[in-house]
Structures are given as C-alpha cells and as structure tokens.
Coordinates of C-alpha atoms in Angstrom, one line a residue:
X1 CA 4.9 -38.2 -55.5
X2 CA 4.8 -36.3 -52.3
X3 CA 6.6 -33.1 -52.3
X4 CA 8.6 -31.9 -49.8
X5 CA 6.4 -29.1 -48.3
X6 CA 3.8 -32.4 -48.2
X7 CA 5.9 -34.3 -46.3
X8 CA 7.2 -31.1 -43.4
X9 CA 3.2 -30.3 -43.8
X10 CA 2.5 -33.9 -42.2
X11 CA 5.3 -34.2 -40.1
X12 CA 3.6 -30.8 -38.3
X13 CA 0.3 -32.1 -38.1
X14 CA 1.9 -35.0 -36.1
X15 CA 3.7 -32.9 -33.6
X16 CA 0.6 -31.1 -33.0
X17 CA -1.2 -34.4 -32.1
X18 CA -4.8 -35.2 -32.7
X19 CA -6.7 -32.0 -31.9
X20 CA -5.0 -30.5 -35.0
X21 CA -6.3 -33.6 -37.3
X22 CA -9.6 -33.1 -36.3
X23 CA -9.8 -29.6 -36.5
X24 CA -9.7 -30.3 -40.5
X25 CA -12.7 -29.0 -42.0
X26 CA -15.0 -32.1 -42.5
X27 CA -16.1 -32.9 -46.3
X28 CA -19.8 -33.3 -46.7
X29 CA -20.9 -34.5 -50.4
X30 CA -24.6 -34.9 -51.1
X31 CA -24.0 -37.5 -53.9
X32 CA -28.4 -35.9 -55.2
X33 CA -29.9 -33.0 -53.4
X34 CA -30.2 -29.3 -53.7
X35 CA -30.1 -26.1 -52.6
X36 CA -33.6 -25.2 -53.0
X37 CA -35.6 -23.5 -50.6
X38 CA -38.9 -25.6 -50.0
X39 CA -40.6 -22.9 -48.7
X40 CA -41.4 -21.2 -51.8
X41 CA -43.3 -23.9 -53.1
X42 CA -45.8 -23.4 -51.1
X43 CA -49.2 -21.7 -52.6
X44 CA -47.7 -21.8 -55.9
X45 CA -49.5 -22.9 -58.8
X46 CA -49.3 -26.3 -60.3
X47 CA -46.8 -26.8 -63.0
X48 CA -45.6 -30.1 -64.8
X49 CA -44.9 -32.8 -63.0
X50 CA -40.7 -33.2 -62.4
X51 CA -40.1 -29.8 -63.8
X52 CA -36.4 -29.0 -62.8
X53 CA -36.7 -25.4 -64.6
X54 CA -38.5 -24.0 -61.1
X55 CA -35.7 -23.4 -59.6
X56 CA -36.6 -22.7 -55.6
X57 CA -33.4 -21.0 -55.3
X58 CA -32.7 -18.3 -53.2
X59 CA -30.4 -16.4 -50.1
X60 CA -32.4 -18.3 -47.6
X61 CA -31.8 -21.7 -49.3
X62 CA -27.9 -20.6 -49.9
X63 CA -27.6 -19.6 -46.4
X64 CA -29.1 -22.9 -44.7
X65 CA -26.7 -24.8 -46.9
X66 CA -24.0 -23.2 -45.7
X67 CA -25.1 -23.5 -42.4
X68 CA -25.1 -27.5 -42.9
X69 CA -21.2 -27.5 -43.7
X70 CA -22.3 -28.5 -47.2
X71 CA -18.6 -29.2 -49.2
X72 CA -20.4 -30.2 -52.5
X73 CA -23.9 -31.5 -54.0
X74 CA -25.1 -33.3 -57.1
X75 CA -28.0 -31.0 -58.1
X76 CA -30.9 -32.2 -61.0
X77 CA -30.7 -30.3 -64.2
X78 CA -32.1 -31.4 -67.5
X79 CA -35.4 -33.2 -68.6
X80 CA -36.6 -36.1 -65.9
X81 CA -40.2 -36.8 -67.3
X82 CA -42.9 -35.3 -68.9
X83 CA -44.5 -33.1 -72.0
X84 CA -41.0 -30.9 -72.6
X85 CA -38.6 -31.3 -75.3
X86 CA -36.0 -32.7 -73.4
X87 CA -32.6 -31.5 -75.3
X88 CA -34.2 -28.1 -75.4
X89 CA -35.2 -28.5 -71.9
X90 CA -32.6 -29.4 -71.1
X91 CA -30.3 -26.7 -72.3
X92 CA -32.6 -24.1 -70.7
X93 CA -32.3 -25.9 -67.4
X94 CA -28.0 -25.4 -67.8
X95 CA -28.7 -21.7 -68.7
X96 CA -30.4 -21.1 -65.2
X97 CA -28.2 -22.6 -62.8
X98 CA -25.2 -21.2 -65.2
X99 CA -26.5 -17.8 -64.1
X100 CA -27.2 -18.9 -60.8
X101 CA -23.3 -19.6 -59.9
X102 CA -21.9 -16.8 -61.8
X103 CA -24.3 -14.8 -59.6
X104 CA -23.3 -16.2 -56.5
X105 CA -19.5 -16.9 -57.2
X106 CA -18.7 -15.9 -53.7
X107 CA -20.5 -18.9 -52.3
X108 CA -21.0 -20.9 -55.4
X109 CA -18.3 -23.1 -57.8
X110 CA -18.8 -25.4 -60.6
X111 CA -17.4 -29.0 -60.0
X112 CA -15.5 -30.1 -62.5
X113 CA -12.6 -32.6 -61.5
X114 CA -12.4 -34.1 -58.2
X115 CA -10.2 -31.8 -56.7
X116 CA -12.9 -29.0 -56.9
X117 CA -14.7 -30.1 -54.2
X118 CA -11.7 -30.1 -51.8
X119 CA -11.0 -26.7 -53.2
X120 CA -14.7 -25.2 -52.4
X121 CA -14.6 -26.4 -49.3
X122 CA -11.2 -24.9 -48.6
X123 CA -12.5 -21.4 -50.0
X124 CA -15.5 -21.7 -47.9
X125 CA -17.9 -22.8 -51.4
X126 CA -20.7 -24.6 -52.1
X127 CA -19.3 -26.7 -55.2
X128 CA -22.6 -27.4 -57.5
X129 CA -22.0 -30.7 -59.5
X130 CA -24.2 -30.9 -62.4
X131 CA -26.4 -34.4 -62.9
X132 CA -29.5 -35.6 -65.2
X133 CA -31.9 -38.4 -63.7
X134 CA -32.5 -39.5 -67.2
X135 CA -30.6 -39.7 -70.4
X136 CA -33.3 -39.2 -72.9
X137 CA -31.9 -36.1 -73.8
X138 CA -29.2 -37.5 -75.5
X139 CA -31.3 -40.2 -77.3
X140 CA -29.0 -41.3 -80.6
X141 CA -27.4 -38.8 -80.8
X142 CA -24.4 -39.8 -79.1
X143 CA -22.4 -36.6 -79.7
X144 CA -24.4 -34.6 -77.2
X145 CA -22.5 -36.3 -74.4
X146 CA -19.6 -34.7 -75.2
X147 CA -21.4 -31.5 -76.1
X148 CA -22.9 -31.8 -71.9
X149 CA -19.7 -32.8 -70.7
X150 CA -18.2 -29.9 -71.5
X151 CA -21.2 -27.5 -70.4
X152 CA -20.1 -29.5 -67.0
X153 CA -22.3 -32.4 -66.5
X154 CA -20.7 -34.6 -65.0
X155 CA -23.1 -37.3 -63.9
X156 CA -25.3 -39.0 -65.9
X157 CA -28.3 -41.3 -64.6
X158 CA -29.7 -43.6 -66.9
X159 CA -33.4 -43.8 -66.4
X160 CA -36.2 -42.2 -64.2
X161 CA -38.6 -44.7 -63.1
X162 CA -40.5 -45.5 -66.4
X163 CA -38.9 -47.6 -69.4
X164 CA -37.1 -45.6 -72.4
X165 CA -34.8 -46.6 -75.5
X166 CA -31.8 -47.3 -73.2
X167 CA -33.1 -49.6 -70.7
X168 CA -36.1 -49.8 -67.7
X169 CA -36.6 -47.5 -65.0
X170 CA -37.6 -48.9 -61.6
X171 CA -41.5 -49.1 -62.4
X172 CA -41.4 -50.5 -65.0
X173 CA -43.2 -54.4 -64.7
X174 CA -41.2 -56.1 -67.7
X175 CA -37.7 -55.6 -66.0
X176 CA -35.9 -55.3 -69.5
X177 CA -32.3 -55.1 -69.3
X178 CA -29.9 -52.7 -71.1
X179 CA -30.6 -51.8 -74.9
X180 CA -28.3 -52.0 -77.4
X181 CA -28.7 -48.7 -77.4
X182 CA -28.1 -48.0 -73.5
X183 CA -24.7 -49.5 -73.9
X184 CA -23.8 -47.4 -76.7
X185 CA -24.3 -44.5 -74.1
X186 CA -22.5 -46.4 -71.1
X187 CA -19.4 -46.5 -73.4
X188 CA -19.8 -42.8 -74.7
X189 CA -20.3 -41.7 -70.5
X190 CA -17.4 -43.8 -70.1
X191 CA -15.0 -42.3 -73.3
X192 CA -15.9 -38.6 -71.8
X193 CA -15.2 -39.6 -68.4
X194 CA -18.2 -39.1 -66.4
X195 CA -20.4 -40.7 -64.4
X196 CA -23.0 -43.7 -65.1
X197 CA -25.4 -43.1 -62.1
X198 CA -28.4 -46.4 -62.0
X199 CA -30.3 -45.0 -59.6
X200 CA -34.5 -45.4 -60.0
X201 CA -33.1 -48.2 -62.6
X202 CA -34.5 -51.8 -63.4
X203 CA -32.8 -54.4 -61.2
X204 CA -31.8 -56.2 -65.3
X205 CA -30.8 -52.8 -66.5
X206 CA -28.8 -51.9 -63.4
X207 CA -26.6 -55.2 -63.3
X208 CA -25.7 -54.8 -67.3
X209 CA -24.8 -51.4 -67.1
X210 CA -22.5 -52.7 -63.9
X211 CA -21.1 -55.2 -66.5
X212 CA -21.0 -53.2 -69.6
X213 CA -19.3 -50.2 -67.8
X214 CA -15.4 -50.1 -68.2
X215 CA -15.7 -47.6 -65.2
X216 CA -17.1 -47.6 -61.8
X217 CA -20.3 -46.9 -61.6
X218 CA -22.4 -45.2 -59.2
X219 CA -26.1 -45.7 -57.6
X220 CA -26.0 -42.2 -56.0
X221 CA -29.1 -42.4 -54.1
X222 CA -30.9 -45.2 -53.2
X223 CA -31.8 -47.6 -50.1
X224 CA -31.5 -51.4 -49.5
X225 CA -34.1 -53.6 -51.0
X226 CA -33.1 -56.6 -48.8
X227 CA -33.9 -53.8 -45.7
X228 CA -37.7 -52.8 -47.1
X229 CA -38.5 -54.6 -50.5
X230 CA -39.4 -51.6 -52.7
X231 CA -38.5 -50.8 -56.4
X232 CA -36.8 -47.7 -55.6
X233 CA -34.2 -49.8 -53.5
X234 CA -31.6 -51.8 -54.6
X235 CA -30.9 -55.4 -53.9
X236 CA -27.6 -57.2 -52.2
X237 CA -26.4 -58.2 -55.6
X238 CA -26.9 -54.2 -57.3
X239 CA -25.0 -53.0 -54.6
X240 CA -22.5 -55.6 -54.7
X241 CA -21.6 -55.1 -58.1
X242 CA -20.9 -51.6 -57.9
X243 CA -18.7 -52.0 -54.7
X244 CA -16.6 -54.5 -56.6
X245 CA -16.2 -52.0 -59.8
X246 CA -14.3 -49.9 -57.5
X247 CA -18.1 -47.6 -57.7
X248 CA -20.2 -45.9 -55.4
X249 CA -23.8 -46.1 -53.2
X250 CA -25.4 -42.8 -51.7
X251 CA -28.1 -43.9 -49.2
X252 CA -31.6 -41.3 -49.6
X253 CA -33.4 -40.0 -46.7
X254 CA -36.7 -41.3 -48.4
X255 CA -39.5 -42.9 -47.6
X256 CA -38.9 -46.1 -49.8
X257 CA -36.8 -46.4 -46.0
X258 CA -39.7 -48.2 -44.3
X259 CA -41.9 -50.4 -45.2
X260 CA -44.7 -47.6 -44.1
X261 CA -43.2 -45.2 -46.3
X262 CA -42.5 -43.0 -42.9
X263 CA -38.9 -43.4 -42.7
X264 CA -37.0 -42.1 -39.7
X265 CA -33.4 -41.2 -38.9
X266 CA -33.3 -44.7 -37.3
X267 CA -33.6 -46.4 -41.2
X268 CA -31.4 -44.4 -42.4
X269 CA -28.4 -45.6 -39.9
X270 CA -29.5 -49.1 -40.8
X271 CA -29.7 -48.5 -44.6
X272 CA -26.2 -47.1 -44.3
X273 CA -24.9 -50.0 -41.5
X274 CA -26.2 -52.5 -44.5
X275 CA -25.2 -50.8 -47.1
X276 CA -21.6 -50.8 -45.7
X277 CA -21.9 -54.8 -44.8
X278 CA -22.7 -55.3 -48.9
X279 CA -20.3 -52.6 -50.3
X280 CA -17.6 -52.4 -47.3
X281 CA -16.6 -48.8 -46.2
X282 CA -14.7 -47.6 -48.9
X283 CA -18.0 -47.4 -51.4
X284 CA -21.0 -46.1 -49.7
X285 CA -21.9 -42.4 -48.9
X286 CA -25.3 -40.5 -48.6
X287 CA -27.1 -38.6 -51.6
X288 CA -30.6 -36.8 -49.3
X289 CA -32.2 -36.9 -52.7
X290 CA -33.4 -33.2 -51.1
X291 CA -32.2 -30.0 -49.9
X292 CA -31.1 -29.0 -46.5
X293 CA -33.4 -25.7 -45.8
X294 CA -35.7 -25.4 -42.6
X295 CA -39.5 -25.6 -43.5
X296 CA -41.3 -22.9 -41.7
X297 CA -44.7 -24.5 -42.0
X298 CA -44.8 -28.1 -42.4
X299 CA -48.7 -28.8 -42.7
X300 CA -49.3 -26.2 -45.2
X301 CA -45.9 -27.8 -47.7
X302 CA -47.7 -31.4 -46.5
X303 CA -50.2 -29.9 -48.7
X304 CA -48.1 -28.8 -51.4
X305 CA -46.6 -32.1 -51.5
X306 CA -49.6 -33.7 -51.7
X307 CA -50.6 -31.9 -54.7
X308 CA -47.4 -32.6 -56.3
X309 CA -47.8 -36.1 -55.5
X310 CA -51.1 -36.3 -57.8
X311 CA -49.3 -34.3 -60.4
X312 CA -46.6 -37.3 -60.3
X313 CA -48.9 -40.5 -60.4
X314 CA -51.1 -38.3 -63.0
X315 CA -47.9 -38.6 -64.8
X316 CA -47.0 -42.1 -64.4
X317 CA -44.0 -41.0 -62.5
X318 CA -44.9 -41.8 -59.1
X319 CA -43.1 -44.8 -57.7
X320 CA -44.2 -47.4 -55.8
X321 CA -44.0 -46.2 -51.9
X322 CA -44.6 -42.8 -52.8
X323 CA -47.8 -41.9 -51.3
X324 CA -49.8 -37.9 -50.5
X325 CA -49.2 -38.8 -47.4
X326 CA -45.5 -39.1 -47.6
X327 CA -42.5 -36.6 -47.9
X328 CA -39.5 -36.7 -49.9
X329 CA -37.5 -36.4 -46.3
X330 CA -36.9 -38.3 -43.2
X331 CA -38.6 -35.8 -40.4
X332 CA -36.0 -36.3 -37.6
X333 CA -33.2 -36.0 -40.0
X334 CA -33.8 -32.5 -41.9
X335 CA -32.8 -28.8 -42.1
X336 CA -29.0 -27.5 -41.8
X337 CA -28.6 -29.7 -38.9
X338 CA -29.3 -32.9 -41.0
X339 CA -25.5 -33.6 -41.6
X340 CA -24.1 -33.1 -38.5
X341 CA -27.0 -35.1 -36.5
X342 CA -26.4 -38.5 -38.8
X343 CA -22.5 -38.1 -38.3
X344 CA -23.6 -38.0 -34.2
X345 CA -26.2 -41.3 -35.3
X346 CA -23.1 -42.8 -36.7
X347 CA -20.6 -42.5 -34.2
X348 CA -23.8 -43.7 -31.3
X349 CA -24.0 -46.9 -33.0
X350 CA -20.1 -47.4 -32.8
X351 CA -18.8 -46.3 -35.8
X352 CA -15.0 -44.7 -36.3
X353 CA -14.3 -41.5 -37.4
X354 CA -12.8 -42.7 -40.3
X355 CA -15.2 -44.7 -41.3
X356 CA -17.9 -41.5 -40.7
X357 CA -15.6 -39.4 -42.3
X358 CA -15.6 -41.5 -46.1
X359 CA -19.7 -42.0 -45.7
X360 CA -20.1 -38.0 -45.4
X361 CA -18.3 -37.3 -48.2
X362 CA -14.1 -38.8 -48.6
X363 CA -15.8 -42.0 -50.6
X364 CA -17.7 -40.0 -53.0
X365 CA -14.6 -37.6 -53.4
X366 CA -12.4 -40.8 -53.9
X367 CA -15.0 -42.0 -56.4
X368 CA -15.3 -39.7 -58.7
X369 CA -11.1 -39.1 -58.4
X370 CA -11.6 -43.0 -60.2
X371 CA -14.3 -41.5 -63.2
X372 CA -13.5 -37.8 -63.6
X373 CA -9.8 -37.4 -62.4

C-alpha cells in the first residue's frame, strides 16, 4: 500500500518535471565481480589455482569502485576448485571479507534483503553480496545451507566448470543433467530463500535446475551461445527458461564474447541486445565477472595473467576460450568508467532510459525482491 508521504513524495517529483527524475541516483548491480585491485597481483608468487582467500583488496580498489557509481556487487567467496578443503575453506574465505566490511563500514554494507542495495546506494555504500561459484561445500550435508544463509550468502552457483555430485559444469564432455542429489540442494536453496545461480553449468544441468526450482533462477554472468558458440555461453533455450521463471541473466565482459576470444565493448552491446530479444527487458542485467579498478601496467598483469592461466588449465579448470593470450576483461570497456561508458553504448544503439536503467541494475534489484524478499 502506498502511504501518504509516498503519494505527496510523487506528486512533487511530478511538479518538478523530468530533470528531478533523472537527477535520481542511478542503481548499478554487478550481478559477479569485485572490488579487487588487479594491480597487486602483479609479481606475486604463484598460489593455487581459483584461490578466492587472496584477497586483492585495498583503498585503491575501494576508491575506483566508488568512482564507477557501483550500488551493489556479487563478490566470490568460498571454495571454486582445487586442493582446499572446501567447507573449511570456505569458512575462512567468510572470515576475511567479514573483517573486510566491518573495517570499512563507512563505505562497505552487507546485502542481505533486496532493499539493502537501494539503501547503500542511498547512504553512499558499496553493498557486498555474498556468492559461491560452486556448491561443493555443502556436499550432503544439507544443513550447511542454512548454516551459510545466515553467515549472509545469498547466492549460490551450482557448479564451476568441471562435473561434481550435483550436476556438470560447463567442461564437462558427458553433459549429465541434475543429480538426485543437485535437486535436493535446489529445493534446500529454494526453502532458505536464496539464489540458484547456473552459471559455468552444463546446458542438461542448467535446464533441470530451471525445471526443478520452485523459484526464479538466475545465470548471473554469462554470454549468448547462439552469438559465439562456446561452453561458457548459454543457449536461446537456457536463457529462455529463466526469463519465463520470472529469473535473471547478467551478461560478462569476457572473452567467451568473440569467437577470437578478444571481445570488445561492441559484443558486449550485442550480447546484451540478444540477450534482451530471448529474455525481454525485464530479466537481463550485466555481472563483469571482474572488478572495476584502473590497471597501471597492462603488459606486465598480461603477464601475470598468463601465468595464472597455466595455473588454471594445470588444474583442469580452464574453459574452453580461455587462452594466455586472453584477459578476463573487455579492453574498451574497463576501469571506473566501465559502467557509465556501456549505459552511453546503450543509449547509441537506441535504447530508452528505462530499459538502460533495469539492465544496470533495477532488474537484478527486482530479481532478487522475487528470491530473497
């Protein structure tokens, strides 16, 4: 019900005509990124492939953020792949970044419930939503979900790339579907109200979870297979079926973009423009899949990723696409500009404001209003 101070607050910003709408503070939700600064991994040593416990975090990488007009971000915690222990792991991982926003609470704020992220923006925050790219961590033991949920987890992806006891990644050749055991997590995810994320899922695995969910669903970053045909990317009927479980699609700024695994600002735009033709406006968004700081030199963290890359196909992790000579960002569409820039792309290629407005962030808001409340 709209209250009266609702209804006189409206009836101003109608008197005041358009200039006042505008002037609203935009909402910008990376649906996976970070707020890492890249910069410090260069020249540091090599450590296990996918470790999410070096945290790159720092006033530098906080302060391009900011800069960006961030609202809110899905940030990695938790075990991904590898030799770790991944409930241990994964506890140490929520430790960290538990520190990391009680030490930062001027700029920092958990997200919660929907209505956090409007809040942190409004209180000039960064709200930090907490997400795992795998759910090994829970394994059988179902009771850990709620256990995460209320550490404040809130999305929960279901595989990485390679096969595990709830279903197949992306990489994985045999294409299995959801396990019986996969489901029994899709309906615990769905009993503690948080979010079933299939990104770097098997095309089988992704369209059961789709039907086995009693909630919407979410692909939170991903491109469009029927755009460049690469595992990583989902096809028309993926996306479909999350648009019609009322879910939603981030699009990455990631090389799976192109077919040369070089993708520009240019694939992203027609990633998104498909994305919205398959899913309609109301269910697709933008998760970078990486943070938003300025790289001071870019041949010597080419390097860097480079080495990382080796570490990651060493590993088995490495998706198809992925290549040394490739970076986990578009290069015309990076640093705190990023956001602001694609909005600009949007609007060139004859987009509404509206429609602008719900892909930077008012769909994934609207989204998780459905799954968390």
């Amino acid at each position: 019900m709209i209250s009266r101070r609702q209804t006189l607050g409206f009836a101003a910003a109608l008197a005041a005509g358009p200039a006042v709408a505008r002037a609203e503070k935009p909402i910008i939700v990376n649906a996976l990124g970070g707020l890492s600064n890249p910069n410090l991994q260069i020249g540091r040593p090599a450590g296990p492939a996918a470790d999410t416990s070096i945290v790159d975090f720092d006033a530098r990488g906080l302060r391009d953020a900011k800069a960006s007009g961030l609202t809110a971000v899905n940030i990695t915690l938790g075990y991904v792949a590898g030799p770790q222990e991944p409930y241990a792991y994964t506890q140490k991982t929520l430790d960290v970044w538990d520190k990391i926003i009680a030490d930062n609470a001027a700029d920092l704020t958990l997200v919660r419930k929907a209505g956090d992220i409007a809040k942190a923006g409004a209180d000039g925050k960064i709200g930090v939503i907490y997400g795992f790219q795998n759910a090994v961590q829970i394994g059988e033991k179902l009771e850990r979900i709620d256990e995460f949920a209320a550490r404040g987890v809130r999305i929960v992806q279901i595989t990485y790339n390679l096969p595990t006891l709830l279903g197949d990644g992306s990489m994985a050749p045999e294409n299995r579907g959801l396990t019986p055991l996969g489901r029994e997590v899709v309906a615990g995810l769905n009993r503690a109200r948080l979010m079933v994320d299939l990104s770097h899922s098997g095309e089988r695995t992704c369209l059961d979870a789709i039907a086995a969910s009693k909630a919407p669903i979410s692909i939170n970053h991903t491109g469009c297979r029927a755009l460049t045909d690469l595992p990583r990317n989902k096809t028309d009927a993926e996306l479909r079926g999350v648009a019609e479980k009322g879910g939603f699609v981030g699009v990455y700024f990631m090389p799976f973009l192109n077919p040369t695994s070089q993708a520009s600002a240019a694939d992203v735009t027609a990633h998104i423009e498909h994305a919205l033709k398959i899913c309609g406006e109301d269910h697709v968004g933008i998760g970078t899949d990486g943070s938003v700081a300025t790289i001071d030199d870019m041949e010597a963290y080419k390097a860097a990723l480079a080495q990382e890359h080796e570490e990651r196909k060493a590993a088995g992790i490495a998706a198809k696409g992925e290549r040394a000579d490739t970076q986990p960002f578009v290069m015309d569409l990076r640093g705190p500009d990023q956001f602001r820039k694609l909005a600009s792309l949007l609007r060139a290629r004859g987009h509404s404001q509206r429609v602008i407005d719900k892909v930077m962030g008012r769909n994934f808001v609207s989204f998780a209003g459905r799954v968390w409340g």
